[in-house]
Amino acid sequence: MNVTTNATAENVTAENATAATGLAEPPETTMPTDPGPFDCMPDLLAAARVAPVVRIPYLGHHAWVVCDPELVRAALTHPQLDKDVSLVPQWMRRPGLMVGSQPDPEYARAMIMSDGEHHARIRRMHAPVLSPRNTEKWGERVSVKVDGFLDELERSGAGECAEVNVVTDYTHRIPLAFISEMLGLPPAAERQLRAITDVMLYSSDYPARTEAVGALYGAVEGWVRDPAPLHDGVITGLLASSDGPGAAVTEGEVIVWTLGMIITGYETTGSLISASLYEALRRPVAERPRTEDEIKAWVEETLRVHPPFPHPTWRFATADLDLGGYLIPKGSPVQVSIAAANRNPGEEADSFAAERQGHGHLTFGLGMHYCIGASLVRLEAQIAVRGFLRRFPRARLSTGRAVEWESEWMIRRMSVLPAVLS
């Protein structure tokens, strides 16, 4: 069935459903659904101004996007908007898409694509790793890595006009090195993971993305099945829980959960650090954060204005739903616009205001799916921002090269943050 026929049949079904329920059909608008070298945020906010709920053409069908802040809060905790992987429609199981690359639920379920008892169990298994005591310990390790990367940056940026790309030379190196150590990976894994995830998340070449997904899975599977090169860490700890007749987890779950930690623990944290420093470097020194409280507030405002996942993860309607008078038909794939929900009506993309302290942002979600690693992400960002601004108090954006972004509607990051350090 071709794209036009799919969309037409879907529209007829939607019209019938709206007539039967008396609810409005959300208007159609567009968002950039393919990745590219641009900043998606202005387009996402423009689409959100069309209506509280909109429909986006997606893979020859439609996806529903909830944009109104109050409706977003309702959607994040709605009992009939389920995240279970078994609800993904066949037309979304496209190679190269994250949702289409999810394993069979009989093999393993990821935390972000599960609900109910499955989700509660997976969350319980992850909780000890991210306990307050462990988070404090991890923070000490992050500080050590930050100091080392700052030393390297100081050497590479020596000279009055020497320019560095803060993203590749600093911000993304920190969470990648940390998550590698946390998992217990061998040193060579860092370079391998960076190359794979860049393609998997940001390439517009879907065959290449499919290959990258396979490469990441293959790498993790290799480490899990032959852990000899690994150091003690999360993977070996999970493997210990998968051994013997009373095993708490399966080998497949160790693989799938490790994949999830790599994506969420590396890419999103790096993006947060980059955006935090971008907002500092584009301002006079006197307007930058100095104290611990100011740095915490600065990171929170960055989370509000620059959510690394503007639309986080899929939900699926398990019944016809009324959201703000709009119909979301049963079976529909649904996204929530964190980008829009974090802002006041009419607020533009460039609206960072340190005094707001990120008040009310939903970047880490809400309810049972609130990000389990939020405390660690915040801590990493605070350590990285504090270290950079103290080491390079006169750093500024370069005038010789522009800031560059990579994004699509679900994920957004800065790819180039050019700076002169002295």
GROMACS .gro file of C-alpha atoms in nm:
model
  422
    1MET     CA    1   0.000   0.000   0.000
    2ASN     CA    2   0.146   0.336  -0.097
    3VAL     CA    3   0.187   0.642   0.119
    4THR     CA    4  -0.111   0.831  -0.027
    5THR     CA    5  -0.349   0.539   0.019
    6ASN     CA    6  -0.236   0.488   0.377
    7ALA     CA    7  -0.290   0.851   0.466
    8THR     CA    8  -0.629   0.866   0.290
    9ALA     CA    9  -0.759   0.555   0.466
   10GLU     CA   10  -0.636   0.692   0.798
   11ASN     CA   11  -0.816   1.022   0.738
   12VAL     CA   12  -1.145   0.847   0.658
   13THR     CA   13  -1.117   0.646   0.980
   14ALA     CA   14  -1.041   0.961   1.177
   15GLU     CA   15  -1.339   1.144   1.026
   16ASN     CA   16  -1.569   0.858   1.120
   17ALA     CA   17  -1.432   0.854   1.475
   18THR     CA   18  -1.471   1.229   1.522
   19ALA     CA   19  -1.828   1.214   1.392
   20ALA     CA   20  -1.909   0.933   1.636
   21THR     CA   21  -1.749   1.096   1.940
   22GLY     CA   22  -1.824   1.463   1.873
   23LEU     CA   23  -1.459   1.544   1.941
   24ALA     CA   24  -1.245   1.759   1.713
   25GLU     CA   25  -0.984   1.613   1.484
   26PRO     CA   26  -0.645   1.775   1.558
   27PRO     CA   27  -0.526   1.992   1.270
   28GLU     CA   28  -0.238   1.874   1.057
   29THR     CA   29   0.094   2.058   1.058
   30THR     CA   30   0.457   1.965   1.002
   31MET     CA   31   0.774   1.920   1.201
   32PRO     CA   32   1.122   1.822   1.077
   33THR     CA   33   1.103   1.443   1.116
   34ASP     CA   34   1.429   1.367   0.935
   35PRO     CA   35   1.764   1.462   1.093
   36GLY     CA   36   1.976   1.734   0.942
   37PRO     CA   37   2.228   2.013   1.013
   38PHE     CA   38   1.978   2.261   1.151
   39ASP     CA   39   1.813   2.368   1.475
   40CYS     CA   40   1.464   2.218   1.494
   41MET     CA   41   1.346   2.426   1.790
   42PRO     CA   42   1.184   2.721   1.604
   43ASP     CA   43   0.986   2.479   1.386
   44LEU     CA   44   0.875   2.271   1.685
   45LEU     CA   45   0.745   2.577   1.870
   46ALA     CA   46   0.572   2.708   1.556
   47ALA     CA   47   0.394   2.373   1.511
   48ALA     CA   48   0.287   2.375   1.876
   49ARG     CA   49   0.119   2.713   1.828
   50VAL     CA   50  -0.118   2.566   1.567
   51ALA     CA   51  -0.333   2.385   1.825
   52PRO     CA   52  -0.311   2.217   2.167
   53VAL     CA   53  -0.297   1.880   1.986
   54VAL     CA   54  -0.174   1.838   1.627
   55ARG     CA   55  -0.118   1.563   1.375
   56ILE     CA   56   0.216   1.523   1.197
   57PRO     CA   57   0.259   1.331   0.870
   58TYR     CA   58   0.497   1.049   0.959
   59LEU     CA   59   0.612   0.749   0.754
   60GLY     CA   60   0.306   0.771   0.531
   61HIS     CA   61   0.069   0.783   0.828
   62HIS     CA   62   0.022   1.031   1.113
   63ALA     CA   63   0.157   1.080   1.462
   64TRP     CA   64  -0.035   1.278   1.722
   65VAL     CA   65   0.158   1.543   1.919
   66VAL     CA   66   0.030   1.694   2.246
   67CYS     CA   67   0.158   2.053   2.277
   68ASP     CA   68  -0.042   2.239   2.543
   69PRO     CA   69   0.147   2.240   2.876
   70GLU     CA   70  -0.148   2.120   3.084
   71LEU     CA   71  -0.242   1.855   2.830
   72VAL     CA   72   0.122   1.741   2.820
   73ARG     CA   73   0.111   1.689   3.196
   74ALA     CA   74  -0.210   1.491   3.155
   75ALA     CA   75  -0.065   1.283   2.872
   76LEU     CA   76   0.253   1.198   3.064
   77THR     CA   77   0.047   1.030   3.335
   78HIS     CA   78  -0.255   0.913   3.135
   79PRO     CA   79  -0.337   0.547   3.208
   80GLN     CA   80  -0.452   0.490   2.849
   81LEU     CA   81  -0.138   0.629   2.687
   82ASP     CA   82   0.084   0.324   2.717
   83LYS     CA   83   0.453   0.288   2.629
   84ASP     CA   84   0.466  -0.090   2.594
   85VAL     CA   85   0.668  -0.202   2.293
   86SER     CA   86   0.402  -0.456   2.193
   87LEU     CA   87   0.174  -0.165   2.096
   88VAL     CA   88   0.407  -0.031   1.825
   89PRO     CA   89   0.214  -0.055   1.493
   90GLN     CA   90   0.373  -0.253   1.214
   91TRP     CA   91   0.421   0.051   0.992
   92MET     CA   92   0.651   0.206   1.257
   93ARG     CA   93   0.878  -0.099   1.274
   94ARG     CA   94   1.109   0.051   1.016
   95PRO     CA   95   1.480  -0.037   1.025
   96GLY     CA   96   1.693   0.255   1.137
   97LEU     CA   97   1.431   0.399   1.371
   98MET     CA   98   1.489   0.360   1.743
   99VAL     CA   99   1.131   0.242   1.799
  100GLY     CA  100   1.164   0.003   1.505
  101SER     CA  101   1.485  -0.140   1.646
  102GLN     CA  102   1.333  -0.252   1.975
  103PRO     CA  103   1.377  -0.625   2.039
  104ASP     CA  104   1.096  -0.875   2.068
  105PRO     CA  105   0.947  -0.829   2.417
  106GLU     CA  106   0.993  -1.201   2.479
  107TYR     CA  107   1.368  -1.142   2.446
  108ALA     CA  108   1.389  -0.827   2.661
  109ARG     CA  109   1.207  -0.503   2.728
  110ALA     CA  110   1.368  -0.162   2.760
  111MET     CA  111   1.265   0.061   3.050
  112ILE     CA  112   1.141   0.339   2.822
  113MET     CA  113   0.930   0.097   2.615
  114SER     CA  114   0.752  -0.084   2.896
  115ASP     CA  115   0.474  -0.019   3.142
  116GLY     CA  116   0.303  -0.173   3.443
  117GLU     CA  117   0.475  -0.464   3.617
  118HIS     CA  118   0.741  -0.491   3.345
  119HIS     CA  119   0.845  -0.129   3.391
  120ALA     CA  120   0.835  -0.149   3.772
  121ARG     CA  121   1.062  -0.454   3.769
  122ILE     CA  122   1.317  -0.298   3.532
  123ARG     CA  123   1.320   0.021   3.735
  124ARG     CA  124   1.382  -0.175   4.056
  125MET     CA  125   1.680  -0.347   3.894
  126HIS     CA  126   1.832  -0.012   3.792
  127ALA     CA  127   1.763   0.173   4.117
  128PRO     CA  128   2.067   0.046   4.314
  129VAL     CA  129   2.304   0.163   4.040
  130LEU     CA  130   2.163   0.515   4.061
  131SER     CA  131   2.119   0.534   4.438
  132PRO     CA  132   2.215   0.860   4.616
  133ARG     CA  133   2.529   0.693   4.754
  134ASN     CA  134   2.635   0.573   4.410
  135THR     CA  135   2.550   0.908   4.253
  136GLU     CA  136   2.787   1.078   4.498
  137LYS     CA  137   3.056   0.825   4.411
  138TRP     CA  138   2.996   0.871   4.038
  139GLY     CA  139   3.022   1.248   4.087
  140GLU     CA  140   3.373   1.207   4.224
  141ARG     CA  141   3.470   1.010   3.915
  142VAL     CA  142   3.317   1.271   3.686
  143SER     CA  143   3.522   1.542   3.862
  144VAL     CA  144   3.842   1.351   3.794
  145LYS     CA  145   3.757   1.313   3.426
  146VAL     CA  146   3.656   1.677   3.395
  147ASP     CA  147   3.990   1.792   3.535
  148GLY     CA  148   4.175   1.570   3.289
  149PHE     CA  149   3.978   1.695   2.990
  150LEU     CA  150   4.024   2.056   3.101
  151ASP     CA  151   4.401   2.000   3.114
  152GLU     CA  152   4.390   1.872   2.755
  153LEU     CA  153   4.169   2.160   2.649
  154GLU     CA  154   4.406   2.410   2.806
  155ARG     CA  155   4.693   2.267   2.605
  156SER     CA  156   4.501   2.256   2.277
  157GLY     CA  157   4.357   2.604   2.327
  158ALA     CA  158   4.680   2.773   2.425
  159GLY     CA  159   4.743   3.097   2.243
  160GLU     CA  160   4.553   3.422   2.220
  161CYS     CA  161   4.334   3.327   1.922
  162ALA     CA  162   4.341   2.947   1.935
  163GLU     CA  163   3.993   2.808   1.870
  164VAL     CA  164   3.847   2.484   2.003
  165ASN     CA  165   3.522   2.302   1.937
  166VAL     CA  166   3.392   2.267   2.292
  167VAL     CA  167   3.153   1.988   2.187
  168THR     CA  168   3.405   1.743   2.047
  169ASP     CA  169   3.695   1.852   2.269
  170TYR     CA  170   3.506   1.862   2.597
  171THR     CA  171   3.131   1.836   2.650
  172HIS     CA  172   3.063   1.501   2.480
  173ARG     CA  173   3.386   1.345   2.600
  174ILE     CA  174   3.280   1.369   2.964
  175PRO     CA  175   2.963   1.157   2.965
  176LEU     CA  176   3.109   0.913   2.713
  177ALA     CA  177   3.415   0.851   2.929
  178PHE     CA  178   3.199   0.832   3.239
  179ILE     CA  179   2.935   0.593   3.105
  180SER     CA  180   3.213   0.373   2.967
  181GLU     CA  181   3.375   0.355   3.311
  182MET     CA  182   3.040   0.308   3.482
  183LEU     CA  183   2.958   0.014   3.256
  184GLY     CA  184   3.311  -0.125   3.291
  185LEU     CA  185   3.400  -0.101   2.921
  186PRO     CA  186   3.755  -0.131   2.786
  187PRO     CA  187   3.929   0.197   2.686
  188ALA     CA  188   3.890   0.140   2.310
  189ALA     CA  189   3.512   0.131   2.349
  190GLU     CA  190   3.477   0.509   2.382
  191ARG     CA  191   3.584   0.585   2.026
  192GLN     CA  192   3.373   0.298   1.895
  193LEU     CA  193   3.061   0.417   2.076
  194ARG     CA  194   3.100   0.778   1.960
  195ALA     CA  195   3.125   0.678   1.596
  196ILE     CA  196   2.826   0.442   1.615
  197THR     CA  197   2.588   0.667   1.808
  198ASP     CA  198   2.658   0.972   1.588
  199VAL     CA  199   2.534   0.778   1.284
  200MET     CA  200   2.251   0.603   1.464
  201LEU     CA  201   2.094   0.921   1.604
  202TYR     CA  202   2.178   1.193   1.353
  203SER     CA  203   2.234   1.044   1.008
  204SER     CA  204   1.965   1.097   0.744
  205ASP     CA  205   2.089   0.782   0.570
  206TYR     CA  206   1.850   0.519   0.705
  207PRO     CA  207   2.046   0.217   0.577
  208ALA     CA  208   2.350   0.360   0.758
  209ARG     CA  209   2.143   0.408   1.072
  210THR     CA  210   2.023   0.050   1.048
  211GLU     CA  211   2.384  -0.065   1.020
  212ALA     CA  212   2.482   0.149   1.320
  213VAL     CA  213   2.202   0.002   1.533
  214GLY     CA  214   2.333  -0.344   1.446
  215ALA     CA  215   2.690  -0.239   1.521
  216LEU     CA  216   2.597  -0.106   1.865
  217TYR     CA  217   2.397  -0.415   1.948
  218GLY     CA  218   2.683  -0.635   1.825
  219ALA     CA  219   2.937  -0.449   2.036
  220VAL     CA  220   2.729  -0.474   2.353
  221GLU     CA  221   2.641  -0.837   2.284
  222GLY     CA  222   3.012  -0.913   2.247
  223TRP     CA  223   3.094  -0.753   2.583
  224VAL     CA  224   2.810  -0.934   2.758
  225ARG     CA  225   2.889  -1.276   2.614
  226ASP     CA  226   3.263  -1.242   2.664
  227PRO     CA  227   3.312  -1.011   2.965
  228ALA     CA  228   3.682  -1.091   3.006
  229PRO     CA  229   3.793  -0.746   2.871
  230LEU     CA  230   3.553  -0.565   3.105
  231HIS     CA  231   3.630  -0.400   3.436
  232ASP     CA  232   3.397  -0.430   3.731
  233GLY     CA  233   3.095  -0.215   3.660
  234VAL     CA  234   2.727  -0.219   3.579
  235ILE     CA  235   2.754  -0.489   3.311
  236THR     CA  236   2.942  -0.734   3.533
  237GLY     CA  237   2.699  -0.656   3.815
  238LEU     CA  238   2.399  -0.733   3.596
  239LEU     CA  239   2.569  -1.045   3.465
  240ALA     CA  240   2.612  -1.167   3.821
  241SER     CA  241   2.235  -1.128   3.860
  242SER     CA  242   2.179  -1.333   3.543
  243ASP     CA  243   2.376  -1.637   3.658
  244GLY     CA  244   2.217  -1.955   3.793
  245PRO     CA  245   1.867  -2.102   3.809
  246GLY     CA  246   1.731  -1.818   4.025
  247ALA     CA  247   1.863  -1.545   3.796
  248ALA     CA  248   1.701  -1.205   3.842
  249VAL     CA  249   1.774  -1.092   3.484
  250THR     CA  250   1.843  -1.262   3.153
  251GLU     CA  251   2.144  -1.218   2.927
  252GLY     CA  252   1.917  -1.048   2.673
  253GLU     CA  253   1.805  -0.797   2.934
  254VAL     CA  254   2.166  -0.717   3.020
  255ILE     CA  255   2.227  -0.638   2.652
  256VAL     CA  256   1.913  -0.429   2.603
  257TRP     CA  257   1.946  -0.240   2.931
  258THR     CA  258   2.312  -0.161   2.856
  259LEU     CA  259   2.211  -0.021   2.517
  260GLY     CA  260   1.959   0.205   2.689
  261MET     CA  261   2.214   0.334   2.939
  262ILE     CA  262   2.459   0.418   2.661
  263ILE     CA  263   2.207   0.625   2.466
  264THR     CA  264   2.044   0.805   2.759
  265GLY     CA  265   2.359   0.836   2.971
  266TYR     CA  266   2.587   0.970   2.700
  267GLU     CA  267   2.419   1.166   2.424
  268THR     CA  268   2.160   1.356   2.626
  269THR     CA  269   2.407   1.455   2.899
  270GLY     CA  270   2.659   1.579   2.645
  271SER     CA  271   2.388   1.788   2.480
  272LEU     CA  272   2.289   1.941   2.813
  273ILE     CA  273   2.648   2.038   2.897
  274SER     CA  274   2.699   2.189   2.550
  275ALA     CA  275   2.384   2.399   2.568
  276SER     CA  276   2.464   2.515   2.922
  277LEU     CA  277   2.807   2.639   2.815
  278TYR     CA  278   2.667   2.792   2.498
  279GLU     CA  279   2.432   3.007   2.703
  280ALA     CA  280   2.723   3.112   2.925
  281LEU     CA  281   2.975   3.184   2.649
  282ARG     CA  282   2.734   3.402   2.453
  283ARG     CA  283   2.701   3.634   2.754
  284PRO     CA  284   2.941   3.878   2.922
  285VAL     CA  285   3.151   3.729   3.200
  286ALA     CA  286   2.959   3.923   3.464
  287GLU     CA  287   2.632   3.751   3.363
  288ARG     CA  288   2.765   3.396   3.390
  289PRO     CA  289   2.700   3.170   3.690
  290ARG     CA  290   2.961   3.165   3.963
  291THR     CA  291   2.828   3.009   4.283
  292GLU     CA  292   2.708   2.652   4.325
  293ASP     CA  293   2.348   2.769   4.350
  294GLU     CA  294   2.383   2.981   4.038
  295ILE     CA  295   2.529   2.690   3.843
  296LYS     CA  296   2.248   2.458   3.954
  297ALA     CA  297   1.990   2.717   3.849
  298TRP     CA  298   2.171   2.769   3.518
  299VAL     CA  299   2.160   2.397   3.438
  300GLU     CA  300   1.789   2.384   3.525
  301GLU     CA  301   1.713   2.674   3.292
  302THR     CA  302   1.911   2.498   3.020
  303LEU     CA  303   1.700   2.186   3.076
  304ARG     CA  304   1.391   2.403   3.030
  305VAL     CA  305   1.501   2.582   2.713
  306HIS     CA  306   1.718   2.313   2.554
  307PRO     CA  307   1.567   1.970   2.629
  308PRO     CA  308   1.792   1.716   2.451
  309PHE     CA  309   1.478   1.518   2.365
  310PRO     CA  310   1.220   1.782   2.257
  311HIS     CA  311   0.975   1.494   2.204
  312PRO     CA  312   1.091   1.212   2.428
  313THR     CA  313   0.951   0.862   2.363
  314TRP     CA  314   0.641   0.712   2.206
  315ARG     CA  315   0.311   0.643   2.373
  316PHE     CA  316   0.018   0.458   2.220
  317ALA     CA  317  -0.351   0.516   2.279
  318THR     CA  318  -0.517   0.200   2.413
  319ALA     CA  319  -0.866   0.353   2.365
  320ASP     CA  320  -1.023   0.653   2.192
  321LEU     CA  321  -0.912   0.947   2.408
  322ASP     CA  322  -1.044   1.296   2.470
  323LEU     CA  323  -0.756   1.535   2.532
  324GLY     CA  324  -0.871   1.894   2.558
  325GLY     CA  325  -1.165   1.823   2.327
  326TYR     CA  326  -0.948   1.661   2.063
  327LEU     CA  327  -0.978   1.298   1.960
  328ILE     CA  328  -0.678   1.068   1.976
  329PRO     CA  329  -0.802   0.743   1.818
  330LYS     CA  330  -0.725   0.406   1.968
  331GLY     CA  331  -0.393   0.270   1.842
  332SER     CA  332  -0.252   0.611   1.753
  333PRO     CA  333   0.119   0.680   1.817
  334VAL     CA  334   0.153   0.984   2.040
  335GLN     CA  335   0.436   1.220   2.124
  336VAL     CA  336   0.437   1.494   2.388
  337SER     CA  337   0.608   1.822   2.309
  338ILE     CA  338   0.838   1.886   2.602
  339ALA     CA  339   0.980   2.175   2.399
  340ALA     CA  340   0.643   2.351   2.401
  341ALA     CA  341   0.534   2.244   2.749
  342ASN     CA  342   0.846   2.398   2.903
  343ARG     CA  343   0.755   2.745   2.776
  344ASN     CA  344   0.493   3.008   2.839
  345PRO     CA  345   0.250   3.089   2.556
  346GLY     CA  346   0.423   3.296   2.290
  347GLU     CA  347   0.770   3.232   2.426
  348GLU     CA  348   1.025   3.204   2.147
  349ALA     CA  349   1.306   2.954   2.097
  350ASP     CA  350   1.575   3.195   2.218
  351SER     CA  351   1.433   3.261   2.564
  352PHE     CA  352   1.697   3.158   2.817
  353ALA     CA  353   1.657   3.359   3.137
  354ALA     CA  354   1.880   3.251   3.426
  355GLU     CA  355   1.651   3.407   3.686
  356ARG     CA  356   1.373   3.166   3.590
  357GLN     CA  357   1.587   2.875   3.717
  358GLY     CA  358   1.407   2.632   3.486
  359HIS     CA  359   1.092   2.657   3.694
  360GLY     CA  360   0.830   2.396   3.603
  361HIS     CA  361   1.019   2.222   3.323
  362LEU     CA  362   0.919   1.868   3.226
  363THR     CA  363   1.241   1.766   3.058
  364PHE     CA  364   1.283   1.460   3.282
  365GLY     CA  365   0.918   1.362   3.242
  366LEU     CA  366   0.651   1.305   3.502
  367GLY     CA  367   0.500   1.018   3.696
  368MET     CA  368   0.625   0.661   3.683
  369HIS     CA  369   0.844   0.732   3.380
  370TYR     CA  370   1.029   1.023   3.541
  371CYS     CA  371   1.393   0.984   3.437
  372ILE     CA  372   1.561   0.750   3.685
  373GLY     CA  373   1.902   0.903   3.612
  374ALA     CA  374   1.796   1.268   3.652
  375SER     CA  375   2.009   1.331   3.961
  376LEU     CA  376   2.320   1.193   3.794
  377VAL     CA  377   2.262   1.391   3.473
  378ARG     CA  378   2.223   1.711   3.672
  379LEU     CA  379   2.536   1.640   3.873
  380GLU     CA  380   2.748   1.567   3.565
  381ALA     CA  381   2.634   1.889   3.399
  382GLN     CA  382   2.697   2.099   3.709
  383ILE     CA  383   3.049   1.959   3.752
  384ALA     CA  384   3.130   2.011   3.383
  385VAL     CA  385   2.996   2.367   3.367
  386ARG     CA  386   3.158   2.472   3.694
  387GLY     CA  387   3.495   2.326   3.593
  388PHE     CA  388   3.500   2.491   3.251
  389LEU     CA  389   3.395   2.838   3.366
  390ARG     CA  390   3.643   2.838   3.655
  391ARG     CA  391   3.929   2.716   3.440
  392PHE     CA  392   3.852   2.951   3.149
  393PRO     CA  393   3.678   3.257   3.299
  394ARG     CA  394   3.748   3.469   2.988
  395ALA     CA  395   3.640   3.210   2.730
  396ARG     CA  396   3.409   3.343   2.461
  397LEU     CA  397   3.236   3.232   2.144
  398SER     CA  398   3.456   3.246   1.838
  399THR     CA  399   3.380   3.512   1.578
  400GLY     CA  400   3.535   3.307   1.301
  401ARG     CA  401   3.286   3.020   1.298
  402ALA     CA  402   2.919   2.989   1.380
  403VAL     CA  403   2.753   2.757   1.627
  404GLU     CA  404   2.605   2.454   1.448
  405TRP     CA  405   2.316   2.224   1.541
  406GLU     CA  406   2.201   1.877   1.443
  407SER     CA  407   1.843   1.777   1.508
  408GLU     CA  408   1.504   1.646   1.410
  409TRP     CA  409   1.177   1.657   1.602
  410MET     CA  410   1.278   1.406   1.872
  411ILE     CA  411   1.646   1.476   1.941
  412ARG     CA  412   1.856   1.792   1.930
  413ARG     CA  413   2.216   1.878   2.000
  414MET     CA  414   2.486   2.129   1.922
  415SER     CA  415   2.749   1.980   1.692
  416VAL     CA  416   2.989   2.276   1.687
  417LEU     CA  417   3.046   2.518   1.975
  418PRO     CA  418   3.350   2.720   1.867
  419ALA     CA  419   3.526   2.907   2.144
  420VAL     CA  420   3.842   3.099   2.220
  421LEU     CA  421   3.956   3.014   2.570
  422SER     CA  422   4.166   3.315   2.661
   0.00000   0.00000   0.00000
